[in-house]
PDB file of C-alpha atoms in Angstrom:
ATOM      1  CA  UNK A   1     110.338 124.658 130.390  1.00 82.00           C
ATOM      2  CA  UNK A   2     107.369 126.289 131.952  1.00 76.00           C
ATOM      3  CA  UNK A   3     107.999 129.859 133.214  1.00 75.00           C
ATOM      4  CA  UNK A   4     106.279 132.234 135.349  1.00 73.00           C
ATOM      5  CA  UNK A   5     105.961 135.874 135.909  1.00 61.00           C
ATOM      6  CA  UNK A   6     108.738 135.972 138.666  1.00 47.00           C
ATOM      7  CA  UNK A   7     112.000 138.067 137.740  1.00 42.00           C
ATOM      8  CA  UNK A   8     109.860 140.518 135.783  1.00 42.00           C
ATOM      9  CA  UNK A   9     110.615 144.616 136.112  1.00 42.00           C
ATOM     10  CA  UNK A  10     108.768 145.720 139.120  1.00 38.00           C
ATOM     11  CA  UNK A  11     108.633 149.295 137.528  1.00 36.00           C
ATOM     12  CA  UNK A  12     105.822 147.616 135.074  1.00 39.00           C
ATOM     13  CA  UNK A  13     104.315 145.272 137.323  1.00 42.00           C
ATOM     14  CA  UNK A  14     104.474 141.995 135.706  1.00 43.00           C
ATOM     15  CA  UNK A  15     104.144 143.025 132.128  1.00 41.00           C
ATOM     16  CA  UNK A  16     107.959 143.765 131.194  1.00 46.00           C
ATOM     17  CA  UNK A  17     111.120 141.690 131.375  1.00 47.00           C
ATOM     18  CA  UNK A  18     114.434 142.682 132.658  1.00 49.00           C
ATOM     19  CA  UNK A  19     115.414 143.511 129.157  1.00 49.00           C
ATOM     20  CA  UNK A  20     115.161 146.852 127.381  1.00 47.00           C
ATOM     21  CA  UNK A  21     112.208 147.792 124.791  1.00 55.00           C
ATOM     22  CA  UNK A  22     115.112 148.847 122.172  1.00 56.00           C
ATOM     23  CA  UNK A  23     116.154 145.188 121.960  1.00 58.00           C
ATOM     24  CA  UNK A  24     112.772 144.377 120.406  1.00 63.00           C
ATOM     25  CA  UNK A  25     112.303 147.454 118.128  1.00 68.00           C
ATOM     26  CA  UNK A  26     113.269 145.833 115.017  1.00 87.00           C
ATOM     27  CA  UNK A  27     111.216 142.536 115.810  1.00 97.00           C
ATOM     28  CA  UNK A  28     108.371 142.133 113.539  1.00 98.00           C
ATOM     29  CA  UNK A  29     105.391 140.046 114.666  1.00 98.00           C
ATOM     30  CA  UNK A  30     102.167 139.013 113.162  1.00 98.00           C
ATOM     31  CA  UNK A  31      98.945 138.569 115.137  1.00 98.00           C
ATOM     32  CA  UNK A  32      96.382 136.253 113.638  1.00 99.00           C
ATOM     33  CA  UNK A  33      92.885 136.979 114.633  1.00 98.00           C
ATOM     34  CA  UNK A  34      89.425 134.779 114.326  1.00 98.00           C
ATOM     35  CA  UNK A  35      86.981 137.278 114.615  1.00 97.00           C
ATOM     36  CA  UNK A  36      85.739 139.442 117.174  1.00 98.00           C
ATOM     37  CA  UNK A  37      84.004 138.142 120.460  1.00 96.00           C
ATOM     38  CA  UNK A  38      85.070 134.997 122.894  1.00 96.00           C
ATOM     39  CA  UNK A  39      82.179 132.780 121.266  1.00 94.00           C
ATOM     40  CA  UNK A  40      82.589 132.942 117.898  1.00 95.00           C
ATOM     41  CA  UNK A  41      85.836 134.913 117.171  1.00 97.00           C
ATOM     42  CA  UNK A  42      89.095 135.980 119.104  1.00 97.00           C
ATOM     43  CA  UNK A  43      88.707 136.479 122.744  1.00 98.00           C
ATOM     44  CA  UNK A  44      88.972 140.306 123.010  1.00 98.00           C
ATOM     45  CA  UNK A  45      90.742 140.568 126.436  1.00 98.00           C
ATOM     46  CA  UNK A  46      93.377 138.011 125.415  1.00 98.00           C
ATOM     47  CA  UNK A  47      93.908 139.936 122.019  1.00 98.00           C
ATOM     48  CA  UNK A  48      94.115 143.094 123.687  1.00 98.00           C
ATOM     49  CA  UNK A  49      96.640 141.686 126.312  1.00 98.00           C
ATOM     50  CA  UNK A  50      98.971 140.233 123.338  1.00 98.00           C
ATOM     51  CA  UNK A  51      98.792 143.666 121.357  1.00 98.00           C
ATOM     52  CA  UNK A  52      99.555 145.578 124.880  1.00 98.00           C
ATOM     53  CA  UNK A  53     102.710 143.514 125.850  1.00 98.00           C
ATOM     54  CA  UNK A  54     103.951 143.404 122.280  1.00 98.00           C
ATOM     55  CA  UNK A  55     103.614 147.082 122.236  1.00 97.00           C
ATOM     56  CA  UNK A  56     105.460 147.487 125.588  1.00 96.00           C
ATOM     57  CA  UNK A  57     108.061 145.551 124.325  1.00 96.00           C
ATOM     58  CA  UNK A  58     108.418 147.881 121.168  1.00 96.00           C
ATOM     59  CA  UNK A  59     107.618 144.974 118.633  1.00 97.00           C
ATOM     60  CA  UNK A  60     106.329 146.154 115.272  1.00 97.00           C
ATOM     61  CA  UNK A  61     102.961 144.398 115.049  1.00 98.00           C
ATOM     62  CA  UNK A  62     100.555 143.547 112.222  1.00 98.00           C
ATOM     63  CA  UNK A  63      97.425 141.900 112.588  1.00 98.00           C
ATOM     64  CA  UNK A  64      95.862 139.045 110.103  1.00 98.00           C
ATOM     65  CA  UNK A  65      92.847 137.044 109.514  1.00 98.00           C
ATOM     66  CA  UNK A  66      91.445 134.825 107.357  1.00 98.00           C
ATOM     67  CA  UNK A  67      89.032 136.269 104.608  1.00 98.00           C
ATOM     68  CA  UNK A  68      85.910 133.990 105.075  1.00 98.00           C
ATOM     69  CA  UNK A  69      82.803 133.507 106.886  1.00 97.00           C
ATOM     70  CA  UNK A  70      82.615 132.471 110.487  1.00 97.00           C
ATOM     71  CA  UNK A  71      81.327 129.169 111.362  1.00 90.00           C
ATOM     72  CA  UNK A  72      78.295 130.904 113.082  1.00 94.00           C
ATOM     73  CA  UNK A  73      77.468 134.049 114.725  1.00 92.00           C
ATOM     74  CA  UNK A  74      76.606 133.934 118.630  1.00 93.00           C
ATOM     75  CA  UNK A  75      74.510 136.423 120.491  1.00 93.00           C
ATOM     76  CA  UNK A  76      77.017 137.379 123.391  1.00 95.00           C
ATOM     77  CA  UNK A  77      73.982 138.260 125.827  1.00 94.00           C
ATOM     78  CA  UNK A  78      72.434 135.091 125.616  1.00 91.00           C
ATOM     79  CA  UNK A  79      75.116 132.555 124.348  1.00 86.00           C
ATOM     80  CA  UNK A  80      72.699 131.744 121.414  1.00 89.00           C
ATOM     81  CA  UNK A  81      73.163 131.321 117.811  1.00 91.00           C
ATOM     82  CA  UNK A  82      72.046 133.753 115.589  1.00 90.00           C
ATOM     83  CA  UNK A  83      70.642 133.778 111.676  1.00 93.00           C
ATOM     84  CA  UNK A  84      73.228 136.590 110.278  1.00 95.00           C
ATOM     85  CA  UNK A  85      76.457 135.682 108.616  1.00 94.00           C
ATOM     86  CA  UNK A  86      79.727 137.802 109.607  1.00 95.00           C
ATOM     87  CA  UNK A  87      83.099 137.755 108.064  1.00 97.00           C
ATOM     88  CA  UNK A  88      86.277 136.500 110.001  1.00 97.00           C
ATOM     89  CA  UNK A  89      88.735 139.378 108.549  1.00 98.00           C
ATOM     90  CA  UNK A  90      85.918 142.104 109.094  1.00 97.00           C
ATOM     91  CA  UNK A  91      84.810 141.226 112.396  1.00 97.00           C
ATOM     92  CA  UNK A  92      88.731 141.067 113.484  1.00 98.00           C
ATOM     93  CA  UNK A  93      89.256 144.450 112.254  1.00 98.00           C
ATOM     94  CA  UNK A  94      87.210 145.708 115.319  1.00 98.00           C
ATOM     95  CA  UNK A  95      90.118 144.646 117.535  1.00 98.00           C
ATOM     96  CA  UNK A  96      92.939 145.498 115.239  1.00 98.00           C
ATOM     97  CA  UNK A  97      91.271 149.095 114.657  1.00 97.00           C
ATOM     98  CA  UNK A  98      91.032 148.493 110.841  1.00 98.00           C
ATOM     99  CA  UNK A  99      94.878 147.983 110.391  1.00 98.00           C
ATOM    100  CA  UNK A 100      94.598 144.186 109.253  1.00 98.00           C
ATOM    101  CA  UNK A 101      95.170 141.952 106.123  1.00 98.00           C
ATOM    102  CA  UNK A 102      93.874 138.820 104.694  1.00 98.00           C
ATOM    103  CA  UNK A 103      95.882 135.923 106.333  1.00 98.00           C
ATOM    104  CA  UNK A 104      96.620 134.708 102.796  1.00 98.00           C
ATOM    105  CA  UNK A 105      99.266 137.655 102.298  1.00 98.00           C
ATOM    106  CA  UNK A 106     101.178 136.858 105.441  1.00 98.00           C
ATOM    107  CA  UNK A 107     104.743 135.903 104.829  1.00 98.00           C
ATOM    108  CA  UNK A 108     106.833 134.155 107.076  1.00 98.00           C
ATOM    109  CA  UNK A 109     109.971 135.969 105.626  1.00 98.00           C
ATOM    110  CA  UNK A 110     108.512 139.052 106.597  1.00 98.00           C
ATOM    111  CA  UNK A 111     108.120 138.557 110.306  1.00 98.00           C
ATOM    112  CA  UNK A 112     109.820 137.249 113.016  1.00 98.00           C
ATOM    113  CA  UNK A 113     107.291 135.424 115.140  1.00 98.00           C
ATOM    114  CA  UNK A 114     103.434 134.938 114.621  1.00 98.00           C
ATOM    115  CA  UNK A 115     100.785 134.888 117.789  1.00 98.00           C
ATOM    116  CA  UNK A 116      97.641 133.344 117.660  1.00 98.00           C
ATOM    117  CA  UNK A 117      95.199 134.398 120.611  1.00 98.00           C
ATOM    118  CA  UNK A 118      92.341 132.106 121.931  1.00 98.00           C
ATOM    119  CA  UNK A 119      88.539 132.444 121.800  1.00 97.00           C
ATOM    120  CA  UNK A 120      86.041 129.902 120.193  1.00 97.00           C
ATOM    121  CA  UNK A 121      86.988 131.503 116.899  1.00 97.00           C
ATOM    122  CA  UNK A 122      90.570 129.566 116.883  1.00 98.00           C
ATOM    123  CA  UNK A 123      88.277 126.366 117.276  1.00 98.00           C
ATOM    124  CA  UNK A 124      85.403 127.275 115.067  1.00 98.00           C
ATOM    125  CA  UNK A 125      86.856 129.727 112.437  1.00 98.00           C
ATOM    126  CA  UNK A 126      90.600 128.620 112.446  1.00 98.00           C
ATOM    127  CA  UNK A 127      90.043 125.006 113.177  1.00 98.00           C
ATOM    128  CA  UNK A 128      86.978 122.800 113.683  1.00 98.00           C
ATOM    129  CA  UNK A 129      88.198 121.789 117.188  1.00 98.00           C
ATOM    130  CA  UNK A 130      84.786 122.750 118.610  1.00 97.00           C
ATOM    131  CA  UNK A 131      82.635 120.645 116.468  1.00 97.00           C
ATOM    132  CA  UNK A 132      85.025 117.608 115.696  1.00 98.00           C
ATOM    133  CA  UNK A 133      87.681 117.671 118.560  1.00 97.00           C
ATOM    134  CA  UNK A 134      90.826 115.320 117.972  1.00 98.00           C
ATOM    135  CA  UNK A 135      89.444 114.640 114.408  1.00 98.00           C
ATOM    136  CA  UNK A 136      89.626 118.327 113.829  1.00 98.00           C
ATOM    137  CA  UNK A 137      90.903 119.817 110.543  1.00 98.00           C
ATOM    138  CA  UNK A 138      92.848 123.140 110.613  1.00 98.00           C
ATOM    139  CA  UNK A 139      91.829 125.875 107.889  1.00 98.00           C
ATOM    140  CA  UNK A 140      94.187 125.482 104.802  1.00 98.00           C
ATOM    141  CA  UNK A 141      95.560 128.799 104.884  1.00 98.00           C
ATOM    142  CA  UNK A 142      96.221 129.064 108.741  1.00 98.00           C
ATOM    143  CA  UNK A 143      97.892 125.539 108.392  1.00 98.00           C
ATOM    144  CA  UNK A 144      99.773 126.823 105.494  1.00 98.00           C
ATOM    145  CA  UNK A 145     101.194 129.855 107.607  1.00 98.00           C
ATOM    146  CA  UNK A 146     101.742 128.069 111.019  1.00 98.00           C
ATOM    147  CA  UNK A 147     103.638 125.205 109.033  1.00 98.00           C
ATOM    148  CA  UNK A 148     105.801 128.090 107.391  1.00 98.00           C
ATOM    149  CA  UNK A 149     107.148 129.670 110.501  1.00 98.00           C
ATOM    150  CA  UNK A 150     107.638 126.461 112.154  1.00 98.00           C
ATOM    151  CA  UNK A 151     109.641 125.192 109.297  1.00 98.00           C
ATOM    152  CA  UNK A 152     111.657 128.338 108.987  1.00 98.00           C
ATOM    153  CA  UNK A 153     112.368 128.273 112.888  1.00 98.00           C
ATOM    154  CA  UNK A 154     110.485 131.180 113.765  1.00 98.00           C
ATOM    155  CA  UNK A 155     108.407 131.214 117.140  1.00 98.00           C
ATOM    156  CA  UNK A 156     104.703 130.617 117.457  1.00 99.00           C
ATOM    157  CA  UNK A 157     102.838 132.144 120.373  1.00 98.00           C
ATOM    158  CA  UNK A 158      98.986 130.612 121.287  1.00 98.00           C
ATOM    159  CA  UNK A 159      96.963 131.019 124.163  1.00 98.00           C
ATOM    160  CA  UNK A 160      93.726 129.470 125.525  1.00 98.00           C
ATOM    161  CA  UNK A 161      92.083 126.911 123.140  1.00 98.00           C
ATOM    162  CA  UNK A 162      94.482 128.048 120.050  1.00 98.00           C
ATOM    163  CA  UNK A 163      97.269 125.585 121.165  1.00 98.00           C
ATOM    164  CA  UNK A 164      95.319 122.485 119.667  1.00 98.00           C
ATOM    165  CA  UNK A 165      96.379 123.989 116.325  1.00 98.00           C
ATOM    166  CA  UNK A 166      99.876 123.306 117.156  1.00 98.00           C
ATOM    167  CA  UNK A 167      98.844 119.910 118.464  1.00 98.00           C
ATOM    168  CA  UNK A 168      97.324 118.985 115.074  1.00 98.00           C
ATOM    169  CA  UNK A 169     100.215 120.509 112.702  1.00 98.00           C
ATOM    170  CA  UNK A 170     103.353 119.871 114.850  1.00 98.00           C
ATOM    171  CA  UNK A 171     103.931 116.201 115.636  1.00 98.00           C
ATOM    172  CA  UNK A 172     104.932 115.875 119.340  1.00 98.00           C
ATOM    173  CA  UNK A 173     104.944 119.446 120.290  1.00 98.00           C
ATOM    174  CA  UNK A 174     104.802 120.342 123.630  1.00 98.00           C
ATOM    175  CA  UNK A 175     101.886 122.786 124.613  1.00 98.00           C
ATOM    176  CA  UNK A 176      99.694 123.990 127.588  1.00 98.00           C
ATOM    177  CA  UNK A 177      95.910 124.652 128.286  1.00 98.00           C
ATOM    178  CA  UNK A 178      96.871 124.726 131.851  1.00 98.00           C
ATOM    179  CA  UNK A 179      95.052 121.765 133.971  1.00 98.00           C
ATOM    180  CA  UNK A 180      94.464 118.275 132.767  1.00 98.00           C
ATOM    181  CA  UNK A 181      92.036 117.786 135.751  1.00 97.00           C
ATOM    182  CA  UNK A 182      88.477 117.759 134.614  1.00 96.00           C
ATOM    183  CA  UNK A 183      85.253 118.596 136.472  1.00 95.00           C
ATOM    184  CA  UNK A 184      86.783 121.765 138.218  1.00 96.00           C
ATOM    185  CA  UNK A 185      85.066 124.932 138.287  1.00 97.00           C
ATOM    186  CA  UNK A 186      88.386 126.835 137.821  1.00 97.00           C
ATOM    187  CA  UNK A 187      89.508 124.779 134.746  1.00 98.00           C
ATOM    188  CA  UNK A 188      86.147 123.791 133.109  1.00 97.00           C
ATOM    189  CA  UNK A 189      88.018 122.932 129.703  1.00 97.00           C
ATOM    190  CA  UNK A 190      90.808 120.284 131.192  1.00 98.00           C
ATOM    191  CA  UNK A 191      89.367 117.900 128.816  1.00 97.00           C
ATOM    192  CA  UNK A 192      91.247 119.614 125.978  1.00 98.00           C
ATOM    193  CA  UNK A 193      94.624 118.461 127.213  1.00 98.00           C
ATOM    194  CA  UNK A 194      93.426 114.814 126.429  1.00 98.00           C
ATOM    195  CA  UNK A 195      92.654 115.857 122.980  1.00 98.00           C
ATOM    196  CA  UNK A 196      96.129 117.349 122.432  1.00 98.00           C
ATOM    197  CA  UNK A 197      97.642 114.099 123.561  1.00 98.00           C
ATOM    198  CA  UNK A 198      95.285 112.338 121.296  1.00 98.00           C
ATOM    199  CA  UNK A 199      96.305 114.348 118.366  1.00 98.00           C
ATOM    200  CA  UNK A 200      99.977 113.531 118.895  1.00 98.00           C
ATOM    201  CA  UNK A 201     100.934 116.446 120.890  1.00 98.00           C
ATOM    202  CA  UNK A 202     102.212 116.505 124.441  1.00 98.00           C
ATOM    203  CA  UNK A 203     100.266 118.594 127.121  1.00 98.00           C
ATOM    204  CA  UNK A 204     102.205 119.949 129.886  1.00 98.00           C
ATOM    205  CA  UNK A 205     100.513 121.182 133.301  1.00 98.00           C
ATOM    206  CA  UNK A 206     101.135 124.883 134.203  1.00 98.00           C
ATOM    207  CA  UNK A 207      99.223 127.485 136.247  1.00 98.00           C
ATOM    208  CA  UNK A 208      97.556 130.327 134.646  1.00 98.00           C
ATOM    209  CA  UNK A 209     100.291 132.772 135.377  1.00 97.00           C
ATOM    210  CA  UNK A 210     102.747 130.754 133.653  1.00 98.00           C
ATOM    211  CA  UNK A 211     103.891 129.913 129.866  1.00 98.00           C
ATOM    212  CA  UNK A 212     105.456 126.542 128.453  1.00 98.00           C
ATOM    213  CA  UNK A 213     108.326 126.847 126.272  1.00 98.00           C
ATOM    214  CA  UNK A 214     108.743 124.125 123.751  1.00 98.00           C
ATOM    215  CA  UNK A 215     112.266 125.173 122.909  1.00 97.00           C
ATOM    216  CA  UNK A 216     112.786 122.576 120.224  1.00 98.00           C
ATOM    217  CA  UNK A 217     109.671 123.627 118.024  1.00 98.00           C
ATOM    218  CA  UNK A 218     109.899 127.224 119.452  1.00 98.00           C
ATOM    219  CA  UNK A 219     106.050 127.307 120.267  1.00 98.00           C
ATOM    220  CA  UNK A 220     105.299 128.964 123.549  1.00 98.00           C
ATOM    221  CA  UNK A 221     101.913 128.608 125.091  1.00 98.00           C
ATOM    222  CA  UNK A 222      99.773 129.888 127.940  1.00 98.00           C
ATOM    223  CA  UNK A 223      96.246 128.697 129.335  1.00 98.00           C
ATOM    224  CA  UNK A 224      94.521 132.062 129.509  1.00 98.00           C
ATOM    225  CA  UNK A 225      90.921 131.925 129.613  1.00 98.00           C
ATOM    226  CA  UNK A 226      90.940 128.180 129.783  1.00 98.00           C
ATOM    227  CA  UNK A 227      90.974 129.095 133.146  1.00 98.00           C
ATOM    228  CA  UNK A 228      88.090 130.841 135.106  1.00 98.00           C
ATOM    229  CA  UNK A 229      90.054 133.915 136.953  1.00 98.00           C
ATOM    230  CA  UNK A 230      90.702 137.291 137.081  1.00 97.00           C
ATOM    231  CA  UNK A 231      91.542 139.342 134.055  1.00 98.00           C
ATOM    232  CA  UNK A 232      94.896 140.459 135.461  1.00 98.00           C
ATOM    233  CA  UNK A 233      95.841 136.881 135.861  1.00 98.00           C
ATOM    234  CA  UNK A 234      95.182 136.227 132.175  1.00 98.00           C
ATOM    235  CA  UNK A 235      97.048 139.532 131.213  1.00 98.00           C
ATOM    236  CA  UNK A 236      99.997 138.404 133.189  1.00 98.00           C
ATOM    237  CA  UNK A 237     100.025 135.124 131.701  1.00 98.00           C
ATOM    238  CA  UNK A 238     100.068 136.410 128.057  1.00 98.00           C
ATOM    239  CA  UNK A 239     102.773 139.023 129.258  1.00 98.00           C
ATOM    240  CA  UNK A 240     105.177 135.788 130.195  1.00 98.00           C
ATOM    241  CA  UNK A 241     104.071 134.136 126.783  1.00 98.00           C
ATOM    242  CA  UNK A 242     105.026 137.111 124.804  1.00 98.00           C
ATOM    243  CA  UNK A 243     108.445 137.948 126.686  1.00 98.00           C
ATOM    244  CA  UNK A 244     109.156 134.314 126.034  1.00 98.00           C
ATOM    245  CA  UNK A 245     108.518 134.538 122.142  1.00 98.00           C
ATOM    246  CA  UNK A 246     110.379 137.475 121.955  1.00 98.00           C
ATOM    247  CA  UNK A 247     113.365 135.783 123.429  1.00 97.00           C
ATOM    248  CA  UNK A 248     113.144 133.238 120.758  1.00 98.00           C
ATOM    249  CA  UNK A 249     112.826 135.581 117.956  1.00 97.00           C
ATOM    250  CA  UNK A 250     116.208 136.865 118.618  1.00 85.00           C
TER     251      UNK A 250
END
């Protein structure tokens, strides 16, 4: 089931569904970050969109990140690797405005849903997809927490490259990274769809404005910056993902 931004309350553009914020005030959502910056951590616009939409819906949110060294550090002005070392938790704290905890302390019993934004940090720090493709491994703590939420029947939201983590951990899960047609400027990472299928997942083609809902596994995904498009479209697609995650959290 893939859903788009139609049916959204016009008073709030395309960021709030036709439900009241009050219904979500008791919903507690964990957001798992992977650093700060698209090339070596969490994608900042995606992370901000996740936090904005959760706030608009009235959800209670807390951020988490693994307390470990990043795979590497990238100069975002040049795209080149730097010699310094940075810590994933400390870098993620920049996005969380300091309100963040070690991922090891996250308990699925205390939260109703978990969200993992994209950015290369999801493929470098939360998993090894960036270097190993379908043969990737998932950080042990990330694996433990995602599996715990899944086993508890609690919804999991992921965007951009993060759905590869679900594909690796949840057999047969349906996820989207947008298009599966390689060689286009609009979808430069479309080859990821094949990797998802190779890991035992099922890739579903969607537009950037849509989210795909695997209702059996309670996994909701959206393409986000797997697509080269305007930041407002990324924001809108993530809004659909958040709305669907919160519906499943009821």
